[in-house]
mmCIF file of C-alpha atoms in Angstrom:
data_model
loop_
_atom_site.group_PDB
_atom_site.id
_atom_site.type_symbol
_atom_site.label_atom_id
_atom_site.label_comp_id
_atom_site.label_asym_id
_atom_site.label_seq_id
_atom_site.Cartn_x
_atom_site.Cartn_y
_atom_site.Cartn_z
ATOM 1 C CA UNK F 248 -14.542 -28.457 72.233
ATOM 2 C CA UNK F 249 -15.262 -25.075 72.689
ATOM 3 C CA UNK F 250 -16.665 -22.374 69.638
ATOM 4 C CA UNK F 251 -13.171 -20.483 69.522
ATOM 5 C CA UNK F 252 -11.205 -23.647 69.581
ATOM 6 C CA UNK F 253 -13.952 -24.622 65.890
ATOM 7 C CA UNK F 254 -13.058 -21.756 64.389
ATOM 8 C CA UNK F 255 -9.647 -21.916 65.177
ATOM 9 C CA UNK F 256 -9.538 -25.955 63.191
ATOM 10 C CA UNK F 257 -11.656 -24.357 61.051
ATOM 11 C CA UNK F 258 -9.273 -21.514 60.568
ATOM 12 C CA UNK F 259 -5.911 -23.692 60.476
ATOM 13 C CA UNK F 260 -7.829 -26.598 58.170
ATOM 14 C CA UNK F 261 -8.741 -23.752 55.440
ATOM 15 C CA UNK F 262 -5.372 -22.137 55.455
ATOM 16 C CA UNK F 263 -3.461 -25.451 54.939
ATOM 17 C CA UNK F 264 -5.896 -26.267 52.191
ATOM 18 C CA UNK F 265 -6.275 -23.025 50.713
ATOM 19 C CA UNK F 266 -1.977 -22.016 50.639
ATOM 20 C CA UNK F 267 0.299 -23.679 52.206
ATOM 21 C CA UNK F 268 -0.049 -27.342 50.984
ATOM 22 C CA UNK F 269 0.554 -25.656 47.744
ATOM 23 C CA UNK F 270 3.426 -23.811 49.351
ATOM 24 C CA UNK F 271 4.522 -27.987 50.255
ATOM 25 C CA UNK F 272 4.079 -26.897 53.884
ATOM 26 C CA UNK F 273 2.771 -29.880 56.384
ATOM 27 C CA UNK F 274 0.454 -29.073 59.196
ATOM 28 C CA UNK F 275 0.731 -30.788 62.484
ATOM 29 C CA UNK F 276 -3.083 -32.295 62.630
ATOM 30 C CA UNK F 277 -2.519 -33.600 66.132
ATOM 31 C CA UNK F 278 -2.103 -30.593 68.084
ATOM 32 C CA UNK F 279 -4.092 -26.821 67.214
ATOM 33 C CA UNK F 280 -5.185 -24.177 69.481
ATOM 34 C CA UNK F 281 -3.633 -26.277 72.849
ATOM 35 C CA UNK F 282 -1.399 -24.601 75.857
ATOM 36 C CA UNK F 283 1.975 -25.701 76.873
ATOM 37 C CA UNK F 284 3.270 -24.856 79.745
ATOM 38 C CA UNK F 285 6.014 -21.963 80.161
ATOM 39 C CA UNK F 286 9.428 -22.954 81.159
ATOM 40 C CA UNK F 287 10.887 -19.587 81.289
ATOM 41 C CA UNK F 288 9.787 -17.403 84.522
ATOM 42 C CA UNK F 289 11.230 -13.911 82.844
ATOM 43 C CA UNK F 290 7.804 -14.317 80.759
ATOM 44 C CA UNK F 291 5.402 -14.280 83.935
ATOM 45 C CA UNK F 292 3.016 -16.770 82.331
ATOM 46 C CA UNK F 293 1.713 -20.128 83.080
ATOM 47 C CA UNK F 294 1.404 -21.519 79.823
ATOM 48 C CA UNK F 295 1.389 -20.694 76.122
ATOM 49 C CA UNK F 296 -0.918 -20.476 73.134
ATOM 50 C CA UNK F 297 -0.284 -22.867 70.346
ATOM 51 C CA UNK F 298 -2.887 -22.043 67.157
ATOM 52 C CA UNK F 299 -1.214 -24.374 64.564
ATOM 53 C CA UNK F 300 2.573 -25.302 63.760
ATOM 54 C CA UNK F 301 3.441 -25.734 60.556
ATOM 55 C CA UNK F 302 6.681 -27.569 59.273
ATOM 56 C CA UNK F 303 8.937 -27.964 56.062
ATOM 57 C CA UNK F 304 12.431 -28.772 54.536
ATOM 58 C CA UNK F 305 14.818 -25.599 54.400
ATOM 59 C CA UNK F 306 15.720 -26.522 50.510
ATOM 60 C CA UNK F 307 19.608 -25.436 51.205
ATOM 61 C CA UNK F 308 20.590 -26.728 54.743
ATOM 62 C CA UNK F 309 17.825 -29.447 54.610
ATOM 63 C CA UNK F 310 16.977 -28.797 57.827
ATOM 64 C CA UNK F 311 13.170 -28.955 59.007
ATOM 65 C CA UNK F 312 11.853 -25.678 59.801
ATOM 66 C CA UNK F 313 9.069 -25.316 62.438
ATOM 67 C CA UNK F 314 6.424 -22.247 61.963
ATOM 68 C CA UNK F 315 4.807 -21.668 65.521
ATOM 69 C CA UNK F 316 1.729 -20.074 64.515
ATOM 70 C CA UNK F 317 -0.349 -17.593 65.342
ATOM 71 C CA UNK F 318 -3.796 -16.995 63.532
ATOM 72 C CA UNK F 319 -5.605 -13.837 64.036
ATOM 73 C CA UNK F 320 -8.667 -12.318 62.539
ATOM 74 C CA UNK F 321 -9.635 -8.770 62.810
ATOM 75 C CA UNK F 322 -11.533 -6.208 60.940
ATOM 76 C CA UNK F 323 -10.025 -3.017 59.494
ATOM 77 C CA UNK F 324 -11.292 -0.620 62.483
ATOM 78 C CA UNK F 325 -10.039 -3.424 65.396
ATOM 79 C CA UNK F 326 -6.256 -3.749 64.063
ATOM 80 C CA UNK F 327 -4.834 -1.602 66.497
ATOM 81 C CA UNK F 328 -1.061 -0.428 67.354
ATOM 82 C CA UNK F 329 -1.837 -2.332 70.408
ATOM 83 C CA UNK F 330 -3.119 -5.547 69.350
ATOM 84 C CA UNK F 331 -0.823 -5.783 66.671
ATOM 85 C CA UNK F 332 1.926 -5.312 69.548
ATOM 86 C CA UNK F 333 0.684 -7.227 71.664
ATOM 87 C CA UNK F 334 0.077 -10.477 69.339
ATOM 88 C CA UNK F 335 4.334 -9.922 68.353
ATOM 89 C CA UNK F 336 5.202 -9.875 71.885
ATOM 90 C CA UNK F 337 2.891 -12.835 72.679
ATOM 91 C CA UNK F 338 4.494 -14.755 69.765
ATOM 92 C CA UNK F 339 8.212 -13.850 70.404
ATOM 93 C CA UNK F 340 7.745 -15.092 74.054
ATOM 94 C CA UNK F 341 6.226 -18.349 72.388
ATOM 95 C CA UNK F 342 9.399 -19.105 70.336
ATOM 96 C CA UNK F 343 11.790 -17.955 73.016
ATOM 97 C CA UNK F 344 9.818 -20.682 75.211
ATOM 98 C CA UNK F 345 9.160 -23.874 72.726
ATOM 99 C CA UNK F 346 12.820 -23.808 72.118
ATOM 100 C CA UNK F 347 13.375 -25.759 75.552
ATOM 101 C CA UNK F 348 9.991 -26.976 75.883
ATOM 102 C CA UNK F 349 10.043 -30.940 76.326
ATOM 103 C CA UNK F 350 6.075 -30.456 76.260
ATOM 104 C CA UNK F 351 6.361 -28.354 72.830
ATOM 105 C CA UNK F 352 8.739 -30.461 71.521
ATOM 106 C CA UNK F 353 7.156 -34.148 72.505
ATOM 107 C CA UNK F 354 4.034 -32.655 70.042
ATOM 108 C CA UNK F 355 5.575 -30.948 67.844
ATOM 109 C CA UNK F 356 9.109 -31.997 66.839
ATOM 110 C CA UNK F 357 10.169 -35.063 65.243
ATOM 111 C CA UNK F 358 13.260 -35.737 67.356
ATOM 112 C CA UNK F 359 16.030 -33.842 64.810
ATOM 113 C CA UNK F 360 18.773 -31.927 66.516
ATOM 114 C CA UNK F 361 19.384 -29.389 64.173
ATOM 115 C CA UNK F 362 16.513 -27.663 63.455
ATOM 116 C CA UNK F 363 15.019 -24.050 62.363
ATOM 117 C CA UNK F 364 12.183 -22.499 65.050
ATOM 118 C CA UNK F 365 9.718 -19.528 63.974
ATOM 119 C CA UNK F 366 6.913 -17.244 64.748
ATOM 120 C CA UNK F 367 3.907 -16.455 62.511
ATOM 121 C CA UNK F 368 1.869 -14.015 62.777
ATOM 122 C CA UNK F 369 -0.565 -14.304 60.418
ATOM 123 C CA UNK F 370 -3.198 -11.593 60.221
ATOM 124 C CA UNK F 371 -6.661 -11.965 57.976
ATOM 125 C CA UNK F 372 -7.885 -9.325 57.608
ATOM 126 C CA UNK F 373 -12.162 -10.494 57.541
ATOM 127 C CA UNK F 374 -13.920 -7.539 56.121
ATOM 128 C CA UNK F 375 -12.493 -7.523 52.708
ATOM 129 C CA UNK F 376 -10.887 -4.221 53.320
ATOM 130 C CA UNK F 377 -7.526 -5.480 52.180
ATOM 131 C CA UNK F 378 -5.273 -2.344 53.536
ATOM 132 C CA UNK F 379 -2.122 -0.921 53.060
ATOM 133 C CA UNK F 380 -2.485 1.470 56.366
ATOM 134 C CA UNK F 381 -1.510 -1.732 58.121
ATOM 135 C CA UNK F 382 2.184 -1.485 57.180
ATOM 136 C CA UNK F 383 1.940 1.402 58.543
ATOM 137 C CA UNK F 384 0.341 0.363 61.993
ATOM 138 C CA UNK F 385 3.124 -2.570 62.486
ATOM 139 C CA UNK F 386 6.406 -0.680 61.230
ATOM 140 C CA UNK F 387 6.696 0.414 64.794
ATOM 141 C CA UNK F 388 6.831 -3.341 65.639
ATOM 142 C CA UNK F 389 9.066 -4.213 63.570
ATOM 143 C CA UNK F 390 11.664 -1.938 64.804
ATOM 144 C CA UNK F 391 11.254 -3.575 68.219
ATOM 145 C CA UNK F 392 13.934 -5.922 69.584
ATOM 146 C CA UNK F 393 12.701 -9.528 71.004
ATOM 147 C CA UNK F 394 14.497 -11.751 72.850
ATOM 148 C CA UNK F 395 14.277 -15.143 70.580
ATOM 149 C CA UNK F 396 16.794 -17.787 69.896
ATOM 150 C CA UNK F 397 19.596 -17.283 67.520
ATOM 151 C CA UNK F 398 18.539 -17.996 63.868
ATOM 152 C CA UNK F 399 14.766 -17.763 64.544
ATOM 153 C CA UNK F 400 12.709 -15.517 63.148
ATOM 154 C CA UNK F 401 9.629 -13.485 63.561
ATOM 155 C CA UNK F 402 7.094 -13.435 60.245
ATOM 156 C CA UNK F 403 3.679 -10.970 59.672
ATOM 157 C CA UNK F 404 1.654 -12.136 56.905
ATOM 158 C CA UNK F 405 -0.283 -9.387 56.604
ATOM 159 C CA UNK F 406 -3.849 -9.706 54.510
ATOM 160 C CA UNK F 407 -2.259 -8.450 51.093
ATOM 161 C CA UNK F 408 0.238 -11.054 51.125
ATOM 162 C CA UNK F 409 -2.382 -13.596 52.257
ATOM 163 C CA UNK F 410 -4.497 -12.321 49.124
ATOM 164 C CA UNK F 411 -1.045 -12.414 47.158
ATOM 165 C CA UNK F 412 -0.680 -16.117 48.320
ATOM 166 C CA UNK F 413 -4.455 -17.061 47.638
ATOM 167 C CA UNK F 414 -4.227 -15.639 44.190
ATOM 168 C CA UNK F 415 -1.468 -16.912 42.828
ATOM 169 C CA UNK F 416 -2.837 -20.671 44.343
ATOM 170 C CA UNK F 417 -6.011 -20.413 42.331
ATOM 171 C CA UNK F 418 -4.429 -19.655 39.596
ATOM 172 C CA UNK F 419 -1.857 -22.404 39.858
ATOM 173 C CA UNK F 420 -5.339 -24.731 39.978
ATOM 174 C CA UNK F 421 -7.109 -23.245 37.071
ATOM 175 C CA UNK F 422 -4.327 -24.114 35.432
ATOM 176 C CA UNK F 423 -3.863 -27.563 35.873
ATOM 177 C CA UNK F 424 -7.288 -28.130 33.708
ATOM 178 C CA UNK F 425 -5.745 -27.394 30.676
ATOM 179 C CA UNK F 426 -5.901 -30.379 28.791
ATOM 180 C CA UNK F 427 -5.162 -31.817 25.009
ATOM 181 C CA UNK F 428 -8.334 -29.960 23.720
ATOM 182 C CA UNK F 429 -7.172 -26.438 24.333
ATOM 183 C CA UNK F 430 -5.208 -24.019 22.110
ATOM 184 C CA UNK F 431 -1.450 -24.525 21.420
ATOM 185 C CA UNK F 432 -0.781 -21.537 23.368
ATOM 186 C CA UNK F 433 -2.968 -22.494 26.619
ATOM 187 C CA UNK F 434 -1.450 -26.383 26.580
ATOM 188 C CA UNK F 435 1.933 -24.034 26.933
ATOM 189 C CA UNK F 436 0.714 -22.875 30.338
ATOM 190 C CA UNK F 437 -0.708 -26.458 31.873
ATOM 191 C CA UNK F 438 1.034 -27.054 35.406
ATOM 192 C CA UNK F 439 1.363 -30.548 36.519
ATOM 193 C CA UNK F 440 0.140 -32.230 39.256
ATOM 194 C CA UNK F 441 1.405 -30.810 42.862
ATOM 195 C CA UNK F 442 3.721 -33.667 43.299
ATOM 196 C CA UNK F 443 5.392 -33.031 40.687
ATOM 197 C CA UNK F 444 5.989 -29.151 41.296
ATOM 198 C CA UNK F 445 7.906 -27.276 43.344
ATOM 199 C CA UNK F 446 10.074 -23.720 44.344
ATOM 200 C CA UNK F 447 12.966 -23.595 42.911
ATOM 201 C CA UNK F 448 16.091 -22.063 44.397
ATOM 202 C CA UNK F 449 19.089 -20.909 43.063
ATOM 203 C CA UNK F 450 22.543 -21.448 44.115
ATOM 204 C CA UNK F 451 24.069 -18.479 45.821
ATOM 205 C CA UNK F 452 26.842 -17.444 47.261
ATOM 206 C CA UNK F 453 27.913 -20.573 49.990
ATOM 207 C CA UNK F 454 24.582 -21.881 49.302
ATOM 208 C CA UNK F 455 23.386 -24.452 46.859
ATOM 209 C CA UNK F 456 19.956 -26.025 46.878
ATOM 210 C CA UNK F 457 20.145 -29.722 46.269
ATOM 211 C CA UNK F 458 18.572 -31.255 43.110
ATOM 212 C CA UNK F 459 15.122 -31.604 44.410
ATOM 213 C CA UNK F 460 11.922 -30.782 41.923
ATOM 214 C CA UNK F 461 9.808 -30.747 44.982
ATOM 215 C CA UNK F 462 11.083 -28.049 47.703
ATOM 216 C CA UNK F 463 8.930 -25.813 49.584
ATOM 217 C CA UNK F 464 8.137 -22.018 49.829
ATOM 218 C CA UNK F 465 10.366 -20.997 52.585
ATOM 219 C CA UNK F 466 9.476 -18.174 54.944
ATOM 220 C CA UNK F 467 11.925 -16.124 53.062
ATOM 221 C CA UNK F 468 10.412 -16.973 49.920
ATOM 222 C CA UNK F 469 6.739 -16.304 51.003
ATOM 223 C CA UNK F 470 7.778 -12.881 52.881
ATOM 224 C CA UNK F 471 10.256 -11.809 49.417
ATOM 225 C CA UNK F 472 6.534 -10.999 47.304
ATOM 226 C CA UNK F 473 8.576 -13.276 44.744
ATOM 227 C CA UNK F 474 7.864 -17.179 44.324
ATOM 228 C CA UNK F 475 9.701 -18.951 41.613
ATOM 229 C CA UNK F 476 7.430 -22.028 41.179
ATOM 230 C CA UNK F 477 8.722 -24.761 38.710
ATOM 231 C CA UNK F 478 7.629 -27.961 37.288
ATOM 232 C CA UNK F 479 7.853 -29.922 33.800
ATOM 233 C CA UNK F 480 4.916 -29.390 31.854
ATOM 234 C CA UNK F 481 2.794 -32.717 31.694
ATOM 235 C CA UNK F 482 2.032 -31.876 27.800
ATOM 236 C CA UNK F 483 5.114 -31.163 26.232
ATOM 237 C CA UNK F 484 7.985 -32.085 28.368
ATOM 238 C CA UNK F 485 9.079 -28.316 28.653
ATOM 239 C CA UNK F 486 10.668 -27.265 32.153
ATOM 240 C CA UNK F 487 9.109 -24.030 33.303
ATOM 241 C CA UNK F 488 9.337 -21.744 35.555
ATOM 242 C CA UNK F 489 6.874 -19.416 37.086
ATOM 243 C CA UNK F 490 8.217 -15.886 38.721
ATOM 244 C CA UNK F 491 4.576 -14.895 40.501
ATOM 245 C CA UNK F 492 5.416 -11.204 41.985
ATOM 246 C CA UNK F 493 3.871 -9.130 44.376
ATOM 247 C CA UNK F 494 4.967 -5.809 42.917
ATOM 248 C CA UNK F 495 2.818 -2.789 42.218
ATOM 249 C CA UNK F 496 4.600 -2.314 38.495
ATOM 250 C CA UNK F 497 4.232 1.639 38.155
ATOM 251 C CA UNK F 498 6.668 1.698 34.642
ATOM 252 C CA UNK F 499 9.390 -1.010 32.826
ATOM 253 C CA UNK F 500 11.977 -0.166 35.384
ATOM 254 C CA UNK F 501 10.647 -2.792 37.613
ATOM 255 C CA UNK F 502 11.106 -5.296 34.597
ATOM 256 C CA UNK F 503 14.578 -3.927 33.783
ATOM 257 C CA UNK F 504 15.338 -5.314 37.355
ATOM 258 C CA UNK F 505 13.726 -8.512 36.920
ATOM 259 C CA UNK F 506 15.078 -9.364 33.706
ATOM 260 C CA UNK F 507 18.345 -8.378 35.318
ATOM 261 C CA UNK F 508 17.672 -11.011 38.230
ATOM 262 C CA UNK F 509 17.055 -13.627 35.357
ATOM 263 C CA UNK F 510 20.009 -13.604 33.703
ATOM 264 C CA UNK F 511 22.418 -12.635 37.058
ATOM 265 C CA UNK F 512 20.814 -16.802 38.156
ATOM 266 C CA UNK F 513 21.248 -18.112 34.784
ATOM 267 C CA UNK F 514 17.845 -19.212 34.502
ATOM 268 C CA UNK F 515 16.958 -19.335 31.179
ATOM 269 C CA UNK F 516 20.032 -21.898 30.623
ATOM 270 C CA UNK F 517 18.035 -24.146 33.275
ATOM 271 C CA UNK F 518 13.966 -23.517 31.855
ATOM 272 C CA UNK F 519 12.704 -23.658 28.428
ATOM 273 C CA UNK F 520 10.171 -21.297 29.037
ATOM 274 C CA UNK F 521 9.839 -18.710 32.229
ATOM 275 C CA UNK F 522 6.314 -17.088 32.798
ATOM 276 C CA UNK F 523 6.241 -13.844 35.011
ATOM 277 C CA UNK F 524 2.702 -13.030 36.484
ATOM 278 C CA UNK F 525 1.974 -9.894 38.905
ATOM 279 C CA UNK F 526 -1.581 -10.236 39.711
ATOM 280 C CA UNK F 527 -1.670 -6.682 41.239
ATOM 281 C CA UNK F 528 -1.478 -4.414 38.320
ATOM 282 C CA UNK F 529 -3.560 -5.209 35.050
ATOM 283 C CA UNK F 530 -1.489 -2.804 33.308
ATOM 284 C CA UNK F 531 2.016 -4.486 33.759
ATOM 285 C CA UNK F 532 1.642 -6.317 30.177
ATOM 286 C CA UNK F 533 2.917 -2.751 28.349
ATOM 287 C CA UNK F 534 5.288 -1.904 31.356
ATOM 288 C CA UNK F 535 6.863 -6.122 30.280
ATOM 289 C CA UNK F 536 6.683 -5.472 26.513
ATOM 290 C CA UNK F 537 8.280 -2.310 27.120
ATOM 291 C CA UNK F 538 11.303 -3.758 29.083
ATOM 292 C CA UNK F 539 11.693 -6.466 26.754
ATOM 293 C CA UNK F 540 11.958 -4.706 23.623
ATOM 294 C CA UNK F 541 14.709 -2.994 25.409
ATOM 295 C CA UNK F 542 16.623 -5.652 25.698
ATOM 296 C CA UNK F 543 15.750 -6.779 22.076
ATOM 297 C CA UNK F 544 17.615 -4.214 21.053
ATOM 298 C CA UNK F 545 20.437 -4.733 22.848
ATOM 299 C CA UNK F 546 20.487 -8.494 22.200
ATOM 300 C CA UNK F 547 24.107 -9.208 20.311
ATOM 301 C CA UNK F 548 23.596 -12.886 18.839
ATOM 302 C CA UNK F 549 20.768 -14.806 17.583
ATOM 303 C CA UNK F 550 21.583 -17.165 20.393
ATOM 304 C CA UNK F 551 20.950 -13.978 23.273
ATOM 305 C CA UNK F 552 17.327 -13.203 21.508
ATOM 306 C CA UNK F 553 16.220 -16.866 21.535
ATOM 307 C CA UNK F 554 16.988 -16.879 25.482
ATOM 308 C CA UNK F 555 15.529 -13.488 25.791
ATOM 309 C CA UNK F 556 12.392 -14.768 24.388
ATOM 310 C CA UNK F 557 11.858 -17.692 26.564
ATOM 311 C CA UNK F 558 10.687 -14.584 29.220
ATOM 312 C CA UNK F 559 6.777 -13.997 28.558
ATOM 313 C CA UNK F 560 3.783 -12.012 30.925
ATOM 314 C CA UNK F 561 0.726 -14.199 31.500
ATOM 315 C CA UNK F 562 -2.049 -11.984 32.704
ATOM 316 C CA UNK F 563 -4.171 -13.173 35.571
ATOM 317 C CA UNK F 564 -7.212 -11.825 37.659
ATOM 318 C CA UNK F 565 -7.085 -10.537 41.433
ATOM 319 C CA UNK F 566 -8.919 -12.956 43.700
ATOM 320 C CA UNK F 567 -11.137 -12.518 46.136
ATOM 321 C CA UNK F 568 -10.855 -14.013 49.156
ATOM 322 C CA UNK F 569 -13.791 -14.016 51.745
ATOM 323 C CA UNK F 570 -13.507 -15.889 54.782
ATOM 324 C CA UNK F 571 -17.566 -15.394 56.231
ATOM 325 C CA UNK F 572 -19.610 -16.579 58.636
ATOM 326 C CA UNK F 573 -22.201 -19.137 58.396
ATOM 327 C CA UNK F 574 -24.431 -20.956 60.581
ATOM 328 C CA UNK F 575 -24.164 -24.789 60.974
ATOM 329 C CA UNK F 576 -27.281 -27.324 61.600
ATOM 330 C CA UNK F 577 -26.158 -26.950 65.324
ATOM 331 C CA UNK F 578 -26.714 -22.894 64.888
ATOM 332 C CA UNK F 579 -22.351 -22.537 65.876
ATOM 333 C CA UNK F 580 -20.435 -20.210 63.770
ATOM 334 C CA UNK F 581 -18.371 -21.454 61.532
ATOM 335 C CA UNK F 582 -15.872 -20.124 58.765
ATOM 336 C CA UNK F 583 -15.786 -20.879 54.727
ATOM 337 C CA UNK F 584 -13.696 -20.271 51.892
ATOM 338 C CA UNK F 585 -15.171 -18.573 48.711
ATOM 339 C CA UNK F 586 -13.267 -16.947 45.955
ATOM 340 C CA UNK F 587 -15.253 -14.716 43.224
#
């Protein structure tokens, strides 16, 4: 096994641990960083890359959803118009491909019929210079058309929304140490065990999630900025909610629309209690309390202020996420997970 193809296990085994078991996604352990060959001559290749593939359970058409998966780390002065480009293009040919692949589906698929395909691109960004210029680099891309089956998609994870992702999983385990011996208020906030938890989805227009506690973080879910996380708390009984947002709150407009999403869903008829956390402004308690009070005043019945008050801000830290090198006994490069 060559160095590239340890860091790349390395890579996919940290990931998995690190977000998207909490996100209820399963990794396919058998097969990372391999080449399949290309059934498709339009794409003048041989074969194809295959970093990881990821899989889970679209929570309204229950269908399973494949994530072909591309891991790439760069530092802020190597993420290029180019590279970027290039990785999209590399990807969309890879889903175009796997669809007919009997070699891509013998390893990766589980024999369904009906299924979801996507691409991944999923960019870490490994010199802690956590940027917004890169929107800027990849809108280009975006704009681009690719050729891939009908109903896949194409998915950036770009390092804020990885940081967005690895924040709001620490903070889902600090909190599941809260125990018997802490305050009132903190035994409020204990999340159960990850079994028991899960993203919750509400029933839209044609579409209705079934009754499941335990669905995953779909694509769409992950790529929104907005998880809605539920669970019952192990404590008390109480069925909560958790709204984590990646939203730079600038004033209590932002709330105004989230409290507006609340009540359009009817969520605080299902949850006793619904948290809303956005770990990237330490300022948004005032912008919530201001939003709130709003609506206090507007509140008509005793019955409207009791649900209105179910809504509270939790505050929570910014994590930082280092992914560094470090030499092993057999002096290889190797990558680790730290958080401070």
């Amino acid at each position: 096994m060559s160095g590239e193809t340890k860091n790349i296990d390395e890579m996919a085994s940290i990931i998995s641990d690190a977000i998207f078991k909490e996100m209820k996604w399963e990794l396919n352990e058998e097969y990372k960083d391999i080449n399949w060959l290309c059934n498709n001559i339009h794409h003048n290749k041989k074969t194809h890359p295959t970093d990881v593939v990821f899989s889970y359970k679209d929570p309204y058409s229950a269908e399973m959803q494949y994530v072909q998966t591309d891991l790439k780390s760069y530092s802020k002065a190597s993420i290029s118009k180019v590279r970027v480009t290039s990785a999209i293009e590399s990807l969309a040919t890879q889903v175009e491909c796997s669809r007919d692949s009997r070699e891509w589906a013998e390893k990766f698929r589980r024999g369904e019929i009906r299924y979801g395909l996507h691409g991944m691109l999923f960019i870490y960004n490994n010199d802690e210079h956590y940027d917004s210029d890169l929107l800027d680099t990849i809108n280009h891309v975006a704009k681009k058309e690719y050729k891939i089956p009908l109903g896949s998609t194409l998915n950036i994870l770009t390092p804020r929304t990885i940081r967005f992702l690895m924040t709001v999983v620490e903070h889902i385990k600090e909190r599941r140490y809260i125990d018997k011996e802490d305050s009132s208020n903190r035994q409020l906030e204990k999340i159960a065990p990850r079994n028991e938890c899960g993203f919750f989805y509400p029933d839209k227009h044609n579409r209705i999630a079934d009754t499941s506690v335990s669905h995953s973080a779909t694509l769409e879910m992950i790529t929104s900025g907005m998880l809605l996380f539920n669970y019952k708390n192990p404590l008390n009984g109480q069925s909560v909610l958790n709204i984590y947002w990646d939203e730079a709150i600038t004033s209590s407009k932002e709330f105004i629309y989230l409290f507006e999403f609340v009540f359009h869903y009817q969520l605080l008829n299902q949850f006793d209690l619904v948290y809303v956390i956005t770990p990237f402004c330490q300022q948004a308690m005032s912008y919530f309390n201001q939003a709130k009070r709003g609506y206090e005043n507007y509140a008509l019945t005793d019955s409207q202020l009791e649900k209105i008050n179910k809504i509270k801000y939790l505050s929570m830290p910014v994590v930082k996420v280092t992914l560094f090198p470090f030499t092993m006994q057999n002096g290889e490069s190797r990558r680790h997970l730290v958080q401070d």
